[in-house]
CSV table of C-alpha atoms and ligand atoms in Angstrom, one decimal:
chain,number,residue,atom,x,y,z
A,1,MET,CA,-42.5,2.0,11.2
A,2,PRO,CA,-39.5,4.1,10.1
A,3,ALA,CA,-36.6,2.2,8.8
A,4,HIS,CA,-34.1,1.1,11.4
A,5,PHE,CA,-30.3,0.7,10.9
A,6,ASP,CA,-27.4,-0.5,13.0
A,7,LEU,CA,-25.5,2.6,12.1
A,8,LEU,CA,-26.4,5.8,10.4
A,9,ILE,CA,-23.9,8.4,9.1
A,10,ARG,CA,-25.8,11.7,8.6
A,11,ASN,CA,-25.0,15.1,7.3
A,12,GLY,CA,-21.7,14.2,5.6
A,13,THR,CA,-20.5,14.7,2.1
A,14,CYS,CA,-20.2,11.3,0.5
A,15,VAL,CA,-17.6,10.5,-2.2
A,16,LEU,CA,-19.7,8.2,-4.4
A,17,PRO,CA,-18.5,6.5,-7.6
A,18,TRP,CA,-20.7,8.9,-9.6
A,19,GLY,CA,-19.7,12.1,-7.8
A,20,THR,CA,-19.6,13.8,-4.5
A,21,GLU,CA,-23.0,14.4,-2.8
A,22,PRO,CA,-24.3,15.4,0.5
A,23,THR,CA,-26.3,12.4,1.6
A,24,SER,CA,-26.7,9.9,4.5
A,25,VAL,CA,-25.7,6.3,4.7
A,26,GLY,CA,-27.5,3.5,6.5
A,27,VAL,CA,-25.7,0.3,7.6
A,28,ARG,CA,-27.1,-3.1,8.4
A,29,HIS,CA,-25.3,-6.3,9.2
A,30,GLY,CA,-21.9,-4.8,8.3
A,31,ARG,CA,-23.0,-3.7,4.8
A,32,ILE,CA,-24.3,-0.5,3.2
A,33,ALA,CA,-28.1,-0.9,3.2
A,34,ALA,CA,-29.1,2.5,1.9
A,35,LEU,CA,-27.9,5.8,0.6
A,36,GLY,CA,-30.2,8.8,1.2
A,37,VAL,CA,-31.9,7.6,4.3
A,38,PRO,CA,-35.2,9.4,5.3
A,39,ALA,CA,-35.1,11.8,8.2
A,40,GLU,CA,-37.4,9.7,10.4
A,41,ALA,CA,-35.1,6.6,10.1
A,42,THR,CA,-33.7,5.4,13.4
A,43,ALA,CA,-30.4,3.6,14.3
A,44,ASP,CA,-28.6,2.0,17.2
A,45,GLN,CA,-25.7,4.4,16.5
A,46,THR,CA,-25.7,7.6,14.6
A,47,ILE,CA,-22.7,9.6,13.6
A,48,ASP,CA,-23.1,13.3,12.8
A,49,ALA,CA,-20.6,13.9,9.9
A,50,LYS,CA,-21.4,17.5,9.5
A,51,GLY,CA,-18.4,19.2,7.9
A,52,LEU,CA,-16.8,15.9,7.1
A,53,PHE,CA,-16.3,13.9,3.9
A,54,VAL,CA,-17.4,10.3,4.0
A,55,LEU,CA,-15.0,8.2,1.9
A,56,PRO,CA,-15.3,4.5,1.2
A,57,GLY,CA,-12.9,2.8,3.6
A,58,LEU,CA,-9.4,3.4,2.2
A,59,ILE,CA,-7.1,0.6,1.4
A,60,ASP,CA,-3.3,0.5,1.6
A,61,PRO,CA,-2.5,-2.2,-0.9
A,62,HIS,CA,1.2,-2.4,0.0
A,63,VAL,CA,2.5,-2.9,3.5
A,64,HIS,CA,5.1,-5.1,5.2
A,65,LEU,CA,3.9,-5.8,8.7
A,66,ARG,CA,6.9,-8.0,9.4
A,67,ASP,CA,4.9,-10.8,11.1
A,68,PRO,CA,6.3,-13.3,11.7
A,69,GLY,CA,9.5,-11.4,12.4
A,70,ASP,CA,10.6,-8.9,15.1
A,71,LYS,CA,7.7,-7.7,17.2
A,72,ALA,CA,10.0,-4.9,18.5
A,73,VAL,CA,9.8,-3.4,15.0
A,74,GLU,CA,6.3,-4.2,13.8
A,75,SER,CA,3.6,-6.9,13.9
A,76,ILE,CA,0.1,-7.5,12.6
A,77,PRO,CA,-1.6,-6.2,15.7
A,78,THR,CA,0.6,-3.0,15.9
A,79,GLY,CA,0.7,-2.4,12.2
A,80,THR,CA,-3.1,-2.6,11.8
A,81,HIS,CA,-3.6,-0.5,14.9
A,82,ALA,CA,-1.5,2.1,13.1
A,83,ALA,CA,-3.6,1.6,9.9
A,84,VAL,CA,-6.9,2.4,11.6
A,85,LEU,CA,-5.4,5.4,13.4
A,86,GLY,CA,-4.3,6.6,10.0
A,87,GLY,CA,-7.7,6.2,8.4
A,88,LEU,CA,-7.3,2.8,6.6
A,89,ALA,CA,-10.1,0.2,6.6
A,90,ALA,CA,-7.9,-2.5,5.0
A,91,VAL,CA,-4.3,-3.3,4.2
A,92,PHE,CA,-2.7,-5.9,1.9
A,93,ASP,CA,0.3,-7.4,3.6
A,94,MET,CA,3.5,-8.6,1.9
A,95,PRO,CA,4.9,-12.1,2.3
A,96,ASN,CA,8.7,-11.4,2.9
A,97,THR,CA,8.5,-12.1,6.6
A,98,ALA,CA,10.8,-14.3,8.7
A,99,PRO,CA,9.9,-17.0,7.7
A,100,SER,CA,8.3,-16.0,4.4
A,101,ILE,CA,4.7,-16.9,3.5
A,102,THR,CA,5.5,-19.3,0.6
A,103,ASP,CA,3.6,-22.6,1.4
A,104,ALA,CA,0.2,-23.8,2.5
A,105,GLU,CA,1.2,-24.4,6.1
A,106,ARG,CA,2.5,-20.8,6.7
A,107,LEU,CA,-0.4,-19.3,4.8
A,108,SER,CA,-2.8,-21.2,7.0
A,109,TRP,CA,-1.1,-20.0,10.1
A,110,LYS,CA,-1.2,-16.4,8.9
A,111,GLN,CA,-4.8,-16.6,7.9
A,112,ASP,CA,-5.9,-17.7,11.4
A,113,TYR,CA,-3.6,-15.3,13.2
A,114,ALA,CA,-4.6,-12.3,11.1
A,115,GLU,CA,-8.3,-12.9,11.7
A,116,ARG,CA,-7.6,-12.9,15.5
A,117,GLU,CA,-5.3,-10.0,15.7
A,118,SER,CA,-6.0,-7.5,12.9
A,119,TRP,CA,-7.8,-4.2,13.7
A,120,CYS,CA,-8.7,-3.7,10.0
A,121,ASP,CA,-9.5,-6.0,7.2
A,122,ILE,CA,-6.4,-7.6,5.6
A,123,GLY,CA,-5.4,-9.2,2.3
A,124,LEU,CA,-2.4,-11.5,2.1
A,125,TYR,CA,0.2,-11.8,-0.6
A,126,VAL,CA,1.9,-15.2,-1.0
A,127,GLY,CA,5.6,-15.1,-2.1
A,128,GLY,CA,6.8,-16.8,-5.3
A,129,THR,CA,10.2,-18.5,-5.2
A,130,LYS,CA,12.1,-20.7,-7.6
A,131,THR,CA,11.0,-23.8,-5.6
A,132,ASN,CA,7.3,-23.2,-4.9
A,133,ILE,CA,6.2,-22.6,-8.5
A,134,PRO,CA,4.1,-25.8,-8.7
A,135,GLU,CA,2.1,-24.7,-5.6
A,136,LEU,CA,1.4,-21.1,-6.7
A,137,ALA,CA,-1.8,-21.9,-8.7
A,138,LYS,CA,-3.3,-23.3,-5.5
A,139,LEU,CA,-1.8,-20.8,-3.1
A,140,GLU,CA,-3.1,-17.8,-5.0
A,141,LEU,CA,-6.7,-19.0,-4.6
A,142,GLY,CA,-6.3,-19.2,-0.8
A,143,ARG,CA,-8.6,-17.5,1.6
A,144,GLY,CA,-7.7,-13.8,1.9
A,145,VAL,CA,-5.0,-14.0,-0.8
A,146,CYS,CA,-4.8,-10.9,-2.9
A,147,GLY,CA,-2.1,-12.4,-5.2
A,148,VAL,CA,1.4,-13.7,-5.7
A,149,LYS,CA,4.3,-11.3,-5.1
A,150,ILE,CA,7.5,-11.7,-6.9
A,151,PHE,CA,10.7,-10.0,-6.0
A,152,ALA,CA,12.5,-9.8,-9.4
A,153,GLY,CA,15.2,-7.7,-7.7
A,154,SER,CA,16.6,-8.1,-4.2
A,155,SER,CA,15.2,-6.3,-1.2
A,156,THR,CA,14.4,-7.3,2.4
A,157,GLY,CA,14.2,-11.0,3.0
A,158,ASP,CA,15.2,-14.1,0.9
A,159,LEU,CA,12.5,-14.1,-1.7
A,160,MET,CA,13.8,-13.7,-5.3
A,161,VAL,CA,13.0,-14.9,-8.8
A,162,GLU,CA,15.4,-12.9,-11.0
A,163,ASP,CA,15.9,-14.9,-14.2
A,164,ASP,CA,13.6,-15.0,-17.2
A,165,GLU,CA,13.3,-18.8,-17.2
A,166,HIS,CA,11.9,-18.9,-13.7
A,167,LEU,CA,9.8,-15.8,-14.2
A,168,GLU,CA,8.2,-17.3,-17.2
A,169,ARG,CA,7.4,-20.5,-15.2
A,170,VAL,CA,5.8,-18.4,-12.5
A,171,MET,CA,3.7,-16.5,-15.0
A,172,ARG,CA,2.6,-19.8,-16.6
A,173,SER,CA,1.7,-21.3,-13.1
A,174,GLY,CA,-1.7,-19.7,-12.5
A,175,ARG,CA,-4.0,-16.9,-13.7
A,176,ARG,CA,-4.5,-14.1,-11.2
A,177,ARG,CA,-2.6,-10.8,-11.5
A,178,ILE,CA,1.0,-11.0,-10.1
A,179,ALA,CA,2.5,-8.1,-8.2
A,180,TYR,CA,6.2,-7.5,-9.0
A,181,HIS,CA,9.1,-5.7,-7.4
A,182,SER,CA,10.7,-4.7,-10.6
A,183,GLU,CA,14.5,-4.0,-10.5
A,184,ASP,CA,17.0,-5.9,-12.6
A,185,GLU,CA,19.0,-8.0,-10.2
A,186,TYR,CA,21.9,-8.6,-12.6
A,187,ARG,CA,22.5,-4.9,-13.1
A,188,LEU,CA,22.4,-4.4,-9.3
A,189,GLN,CA,25.0,-7.0,-8.7
A,190,ASP,CA,27.2,-5.9,-11.6
A,191,ARG,CA,27.4,-2.3,-10.3
A,192,LYS,CA,27.7,-3.1,-6.6
A,193,HIS,CA,31.5,-2.9,-6.7
A,194,LEU,CA,31.3,0.8,-7.7
A,195,PHE,CA,30.2,1.7,-4.2
A,196,LYS,CA,31.6,1.1,-0.7
A,197,SER,CA,30.4,1.3,2.9
A,198,GLY,CA,30.2,4.9,4.1
A,199,ASP,CA,29.5,6.4,0.7
A,200,PRO,CA,26.9,9.2,0.9
A,201,TYR,CA,23.3,7.9,1.3
A,202,ARG,CA,22.4,9.5,-2.0
A,203,CYS,CA,24.5,6.8,-3.7
A,204,HIS,CA,21.5,4.6,-3.2
A,205,MET,CA,19.8,6.1,-6.2
A,206,GLU,CA,23.0,5.9,-8.3
A,207,TRP,CA,23.4,2.2,-7.6
A,208,ARG,CA,19.7,1.4,-8.1
A,209,ASP,CA,19.6,3.7,-11.1
A,210,VAL,CA,16.8,4.4,-13.6
A,211,GLU,CA,18.1,1.7,-16.0
A,212,THR,CA,18.0,-0.9,-13.2
A,213,ALA,CA,14.2,-0.2,-12.8
A,214,PHE,CA,13.4,0.3,-16.4
A,215,LEU,CA,15.3,-2.8,-17.6
A,216,GLY,CA,13.4,-4.9,-14.9
A,217,THR,CA,10.1,-3.6,-16.2
A,218,ARG,CA,11.0,-4.1,-19.9
A,219,ARG,CA,11.9,-7.7,-19.2
A,220,LEU,CA,8.7,-8.3,-17.1
A,221,MET,CA,6.5,-6.7,-19.8
A,222,ALA,CA,8.0,-8.9,-22.5
A,223,LEU,CA,7.3,-12.0,-20.5
A,224,ALA,CA,3.8,-10.9,-19.5
A,225,ARG,CA,2.9,-10.3,-23.1
A,226,ALA,CA,4.4,-13.7,-24.2
A,227,THR,CA,2.5,-15.6,-21.4
A,228,GLY,CA,-0.7,-13.4,-21.3
A,229,ARG,CA,-0.4,-13.2,-17.5
A,230,PRO,CA,-1.6,-10.0,-16.0
A,231,ALA,CA,1.0,-8.0,-14.1
A,232,HIS,CA,0.9,-5.2,-11.5
A,233,ILE,CA,4.2,-3.3,-11.3
A,234,LEU,CA,4.6,-2.1,-7.8
A,235,HIS,CA,6.2,1.2,-6.8
A,236,VAL,CA,7.1,2.5,-10.3
A,237,SER,CA,9.7,5.2,-9.7
A,238,THR,CA,10.9,6.5,-13.0
A,239,ALA,CA,9.5,8.7,-15.8
A,240,GLU,CA,10.8,6.1,-18.3
A,241,GLU,CA,8.7,3.3,-16.9
A,242,LEU,CA,5.6,5.4,-16.5
A,243,ASP,CA,5.8,6.4,-20.1
A,244,TYR,CA,6.6,2.8,-21.3
A,245,LEU,CA,3.7,1.2,-19.3
A,246,LYS,CA,1.1,3.3,-21.2
A,247,ASP,CA,1.6,0.8,-24.0
A,248,PHE,CA,0.9,-2.2,-21.8
A,249,ARG,CA,-2.5,-1.3,-20.4
A,250,ASP,CA,-3.9,-4.6,-21.8
A,251,ILE,CA,-1.7,-6.6,-19.5
A,252,ALA,CA,-0.4,-4.3,-16.8
A,253,THR,CA,-1.5,-2.1,-14.0
A,254,CYS,CA,0.8,-0.1,-11.8
A,255,GLU,CA,1.4,1.5,-8.4
A,256,VAL,CA,3.3,4.6,-7.3
A,257,LEU,CA,4.2,5.2,-3.6
A,258,VAL,CA,3.2,8.2,-1.5
A,259,ASN,CA,7.0,8.6,-0.7
A,260,HIS,CA,7.9,9.0,-4.4
A,261,LEU,CA,5.1,11.6,-4.7
A,262,THR,CA,6.2,13.5,-1.6
A,263,GLN,CA,9.9,13.3,-1.0
A,264,VAL,CA,12.6,14.1,-3.5
A,265,ALA,CA,16.4,13.6,-4.0
A,266,PRO,CA,18.9,14.8,-3.0
A,267,ASP,CA,17.0,16.5,-0.1
A,268,CYS,CA,15.7,13.2,1.3
A,269,TYR,CA,19.2,11.7,1.6
A,270,ASP,CA,20.8,14.9,2.9
A,271,ARG,CA,18.1,15.5,5.5
A,272,LEU,CA,16.9,11.9,6.4
A,273,GLN,CA,20.1,9.9,5.6
A,274,GLY,CA,19.2,6.2,6.2
A,275,PHE,CA,15.6,7.2,6.9
A,276,GLY,CA,15.3,8.2,3.3
A,277,VAL,CA,16.6,4.9,1.9
A,278,MET,CA,14.0,2.6,0.3
A,279,ASN,CA,13.7,0.4,-2.8
A,280,PRO,CA,13.3,1.5,-5.5
A,281,PRO,CA,15.0,4.7,-4.4
A,282,ILE,CA,13.5,8.2,-4.1
A,283,ARG,CA,14.8,10.0,-7.1
A,284,GLY,CA,15.1,13.5,-8.5
A,285,PRO,CA,12.4,16.1,-9.2
A,286,GLU,CA,11.9,15.1,-12.9
A,287,HIS,CA,10.8,11.6,-11.8
A,288,GLN,CA,8.5,13.1,-9.1
A,289,ALA,CA,6.9,15.4,-11.7
A,290,ALA,CA,6.4,12.4,-14.0
A,291,SER,CA,4.7,10.5,-11.1
A,292,TRP,CA,2.3,13.3,-10.6
A,293,ARG,CA,1.6,13.5,-14.4
A,294,ALA,CA,0.9,9.8,-14.3
A,295,ILE,CA,-1.5,10.2,-11.4
A,296,ASN,CA,-3.4,12.9,-13.3
A,297,ASP,CA,-3.5,11.2,-16.7
A,298,GLY,CA,-4.8,7.9,-15.2
A,299,THR,CA,-1.7,5.8,-15.9
A,300,VAL,CA,-1.4,5.0,-12.2
A,301,ASP,CA,-3.9,2.5,-10.7
A,302,THR,CA,-3.0,2.4,-7.1
A,303,VAL,CA,-1.1,4.4,-4.5
A,304,GLY,CA,0.5,2.5,-1.6
A,305,SER,CA,2.8,3.3,1.4
A,306,ASP,CA,5.2,0.3,1.1
A,307,HIS,CA,5.2,0.5,4.9
A,308,ALA,CA,8.5,-1.3,5.6
A,309,PRO,CA,9.7,-0.7,9.1
A,310,HIS,CA,13.2,-1.5,10.4
A,311,ALA,CA,14.7,-0.9,13.8
A,312,ARG,CA,15.9,2.7,14.3
A,313,GLY,CA,19.4,1.5,15.1
A,314,LYS,CA,19.7,-0.3,11.8
A,315,LYS,CA,18.5,2.7,9.8
A,316,GLN,CA,21.3,4.7,11.5
A,317,LEU,CA,24.0,2.5,10.0
A,318,PRO,CA,26.1,3.9,7.1
A,319,TRP,CA,25.0,3.3,3.5
A,320,PRO,CA,24.6,0.6,2.2
A,321,ASP,CA,24.6,-1.3,5.4
A,322,CYS,CA,21.3,0.4,6.5
A,323,PRO,CA,18.3,-1.7,5.4
A,324,ALA,CA,16.0,-0.2,2.8
A,325,GLY,CA,12.4,0.5,3.7
A,326,LEU,CA,10.4,3.3,5.3
A,327,THR,CA,7.3,3.4,7.6
A,328,GLY,CA,4.1,4.8,6.1
A,329,VAL,CA,0.9,2.9,7.0
A,330,GLN,CA,-0.2,5.5,9.6
A,331,THR,CA,0.7,8.5,7.4
A,332,ILE,CA,-0.4,7.6,3.9
A,333,VAL,CA,-3.9,9.1,4.3
A,334,PRO,CA,-3.0,12.4,5.9
A,335,VAL,CA,-0.1,12.9,3.4
A,336,MET,CA,-2.4,12.2,0.5
A,337,LEU,CA,-5.1,14.5,1.9
A,338,ASP,CA,-2.5,17.2,2.2
A,339,HIS,CA,-1.7,16.7,-1.5
A,340,VAL,CA,-5.5,17.1,-2.2
A,341,ASN,CA,-5.5,20.4,-0.3
A,342,ALA,CA,-2.5,21.5,-2.3
A,343,GLY,CA,-4.4,20.9,-5.5
A,344,ARG,CA,-2.2,18.1,-6.8
A,345,LEU,CA,-5.1,15.7,-7.2
A,346,SER,CA,-8.8,15.7,-6.5
A,347,LEU,CA,-10.4,13.9,-3.5
A,348,THR,CA,-12.2,11.7,-6.1
A,349,ARG,CA,-8.9,10.7,-7.7
A,350,MET,CA,-7.5,10.0,-4.2
A,351,VAL,CA,-10.4,7.6,-3.5
A,352,ASP,CA,-9.9,6.0,-6.9
A,353,LEU,CA,-6.2,5.4,-6.1
A,354,LEU,CA,-6.6,4.2,-2.5
A,355,CYS,CA,-9.9,2.3,-2.7
A,356,ALA,CA,-11.5,1.6,-6.1
A,357,GLY,CA,-8.0,1.0,-7.7
A,358,PRO,CA,-6.8,-1.6,-5.2
A,359,ALA,CA,-10.2,-3.3,-5.3
A,360,ARG,CA,-10.2,-3.5,-9.1
A,361,VAL,CA,-6.5,-4.5,-9.5
A,362,TYR,CA,-6.7,-7.3,-7.0
A,363,GLY,CA,-10.4,-8.3,-7.4
A,364,ALA,CA,-11.5,-7.5,-3.9
A,365,VAL,CA,-15.1,-8.4,-3.2
A,366,GLY,CA,-17.4,-5.8,-1.5
A,367,LYS,CA,-14.7,-3.2,-1.2
A,368,GLY,CA,-13.8,0.0,-3.2
A,369,ARG,CA,-17.0,2.0,-3.4
A,370,LEU,CA,-19.8,3.5,-1.4
A,371,ALA,CA,-22.8,1.6,-2.9
A,372,ALA,CA,-25.6,-0.5,-1.6
A,373,GLY,CA,-24.5,-4.1,-0.7
A,374,TYR,CA,-20.9,-3.2,-0.3
A,375,ASP,CA,-19.0,-3.5,3.0
A,376,ALA,CA,-19.8,-0.7,5.4
A,377,ASP,CA,-16.2,0.5,5.4
A,378,PHE,CA,-15.7,4.3,5.7
A,379,THR,CA,-13.0,6.8,6.3
A,380,LEU,CA,-14.3,10.1,7.6
A,381,VAL,CA,-12.1,13.0,6.8
A,382,ASP,CA,-11.9,16.6,8.0
A,383,LEU,CA,-10.4,18.3,5.0
A,384,GLN,CA,-9.8,21.5,7.0
A,385,ARG,CA,-8.0,20.1,10.0
A,386,ARG,CA,-4.4,21.2,10.3
A,387,ARG,CA,-1.9,19.1,12.2
A,388,ARG,CA,1.8,18.3,12.3
A,389,ILE,CA,3.0,14.7,11.9
A,390,GLU,CA,4.8,13.9,15.1
A,391,GLU,CA,6.8,10.7,15.9
A,392,SER,CA,5.0,10.5,19.3
A,393,TRP,CA,1.8,9.8,17.3
A,394,ILE,CA,3.4,6.7,15.6
A,395,VAL,CA,2.3,3.4,17.1
A,396,SER,CA,4.6,1.1,15.1
A,397,PRO,CA,7.1,-0.2,17.8
A,398,CYS,CA,10.0,1.0,15.6
A,399,GLY,CA,8.7,4.5,16.5
A,400,TRP,CA,9.8,6.6,13.6
A,401,THR,CA,8.4,8.2,10.4
A,402,PRO,CA,10.2,9.9,7.5
A,403,PHE,CA,7.3,12.4,7.5
A,404,ALA,CA,8.0,13.7,11.1
A,405,GLY,CA,7.5,17.5,11.2
A,406,MET,CA,5.4,17.7,8.1
A,407,ASP,CA,2.5,20.1,8.4
A,408,ILE,CA,-0.7,18.5,7.1
A,409,THR,CA,-4.0,20.0,6.1
A,410,GLY,CA,-6.7,17.3,6.0
A,411,TRP,CA,-6.9,14.5,8.5
A,412,PRO,CA,-8.8,11.2,9.0
A,413,VAL,CA,-11.1,11.5,12.0
A,414,ALA,CA,-12.9,8.2,12.0
A,415,THR,CA,-12.4,4.7,10.6
A,416,ILE,CA,-15.3,2.3,10.2
A,417,VAL,CA,-14.8,-1.4,9.3
A,418,ARG,CA,-17.9,-3.3,8.2
A,419,GLY,CA,-20.0,-1.1,10.4
A,420,ASN,CA,-17.7,-1.2,13.4
A,421,VAL,CA,-16.3,2.2,14.5
A,422,VAL,CA,-12.7,1.2,15.1
A,423,MET,CA,-11.2,4.7,15.3
A,424,ARG,CA,-12.6,8.1,16.3
A,425,GLU,CA,-10.6,11.2,17.0
A,426,ASP,CA,-7.3,9.3,17.6
A,427,GLU,CA,-8.9,6.8,19.8
A,428,VAL,CA,-8.9,3.1,18.8
A,429,LEU,CA,-12.1,1.5,20.0
A,430,GLY,CA,-13.2,-2.0,20.9
A,431,THR,CA,-11.3,-5.2,20.0
A,432,PRO,CA,-9.7,-6.2,16.7
A,433,VAL,CA,-12.5,-6.9,14.2
A,434,GLY,CA,-10.4,-7.4,11.1
A,435,LYS,CA,-11.3,-10.2,8.7
A,436,LEU,CA,-9.6,-11.5,5.6
A,437,VAL,CA,-10.6,-9.6,2.5
A,438,ARG,CA,-12.4,-11.8,-0.1
A,439,PHE,CA,-11.1,-11.8,-3.6
A,440,ILE,CA,-12.5,-13.1,-6.9
A,441,GLY,CA,-10.5,-16.3,-7.5
B,1,ZN,ZN1,7.3,-3.4,-0.6
């Protein structure tokens, strides 16, 4: 009897941990059962991936799906719908919602809700505050929790731990890697008076300057070394930090954002105005060049979108009244594929940053590589397909993208989550199958 599978992906070029090879993949019970399946094998469903690259299911480790919050802007069902359309098999969702996910009751609500409504698999951050430090050691071990998130500088929402005393107490509270928004809150507040409402949008990067980010990261690294607590510095945006972090590989991993790799000041502020405003800010070309160097020398562990939607009307307010944050969960894969086609990184490195990297940094179980026994998560990619990003394609209810009008070469054509084909050729299929990602506690 020939081998039988639930799903077979034939004739594709697979990006395996040990290299890129033309091979077939057999799936049983939601997991990868075999690579290199014999020709006579049969399956309930077969996908002909001729001309396509078969990547392990890509992960966006940094999204804000705003749920609970304002469903007219974004929610878990709409944000994960956007994710699978954009080629993502999993997202890790931030806790600064309204209300924030900072205690066992709210976490429990979100765990149940996410498993009912999510189109892709989902990891959940819990927020650290000055008042929930005693609970963090337990919360970080919760089902589906990828880690604790600390806002050391202010951004959207009311979560903040800005002083060294409380930061040190957070670091001594548990043991898993903590993800940080690193900007020095004191410097932000000290320099706020230098600016006024209606100043040009580019003032955003002058207020939240290089020293604001670098000082925040120096303080966090000193405390991480003193406490021995692993750190993940989110959205590193300066050449100075990327250089500095090379000396902290024993204790720190780091992320850069697709926006910082793709958009550049002052163009983003002149052209996009409030729709170019995010934290930390998009900076000048020397910082973008440093980010690419850090992608290519291995300094960077993960790339995220920091998908952070706001209502269009609010983004049209003058600076600094417009909220900071840009959409990106639906566009991160196409934009990164375009960078691959432009020769800025290899497809293998892209998979490392959007799959193996997040799995390693956060300790995701069964994710991050195409290998027997791993979850049958796949992103199928047509590296030749040319397409323009249009706002009409965006399904987040806020309805805008800072990448509108960008011509892309390379496009995700199917998303498969634990053996379920959830997206094929722009069509989202079936019902939400997302589950909480499992993490090593
Ligand atoms: Zn964020």
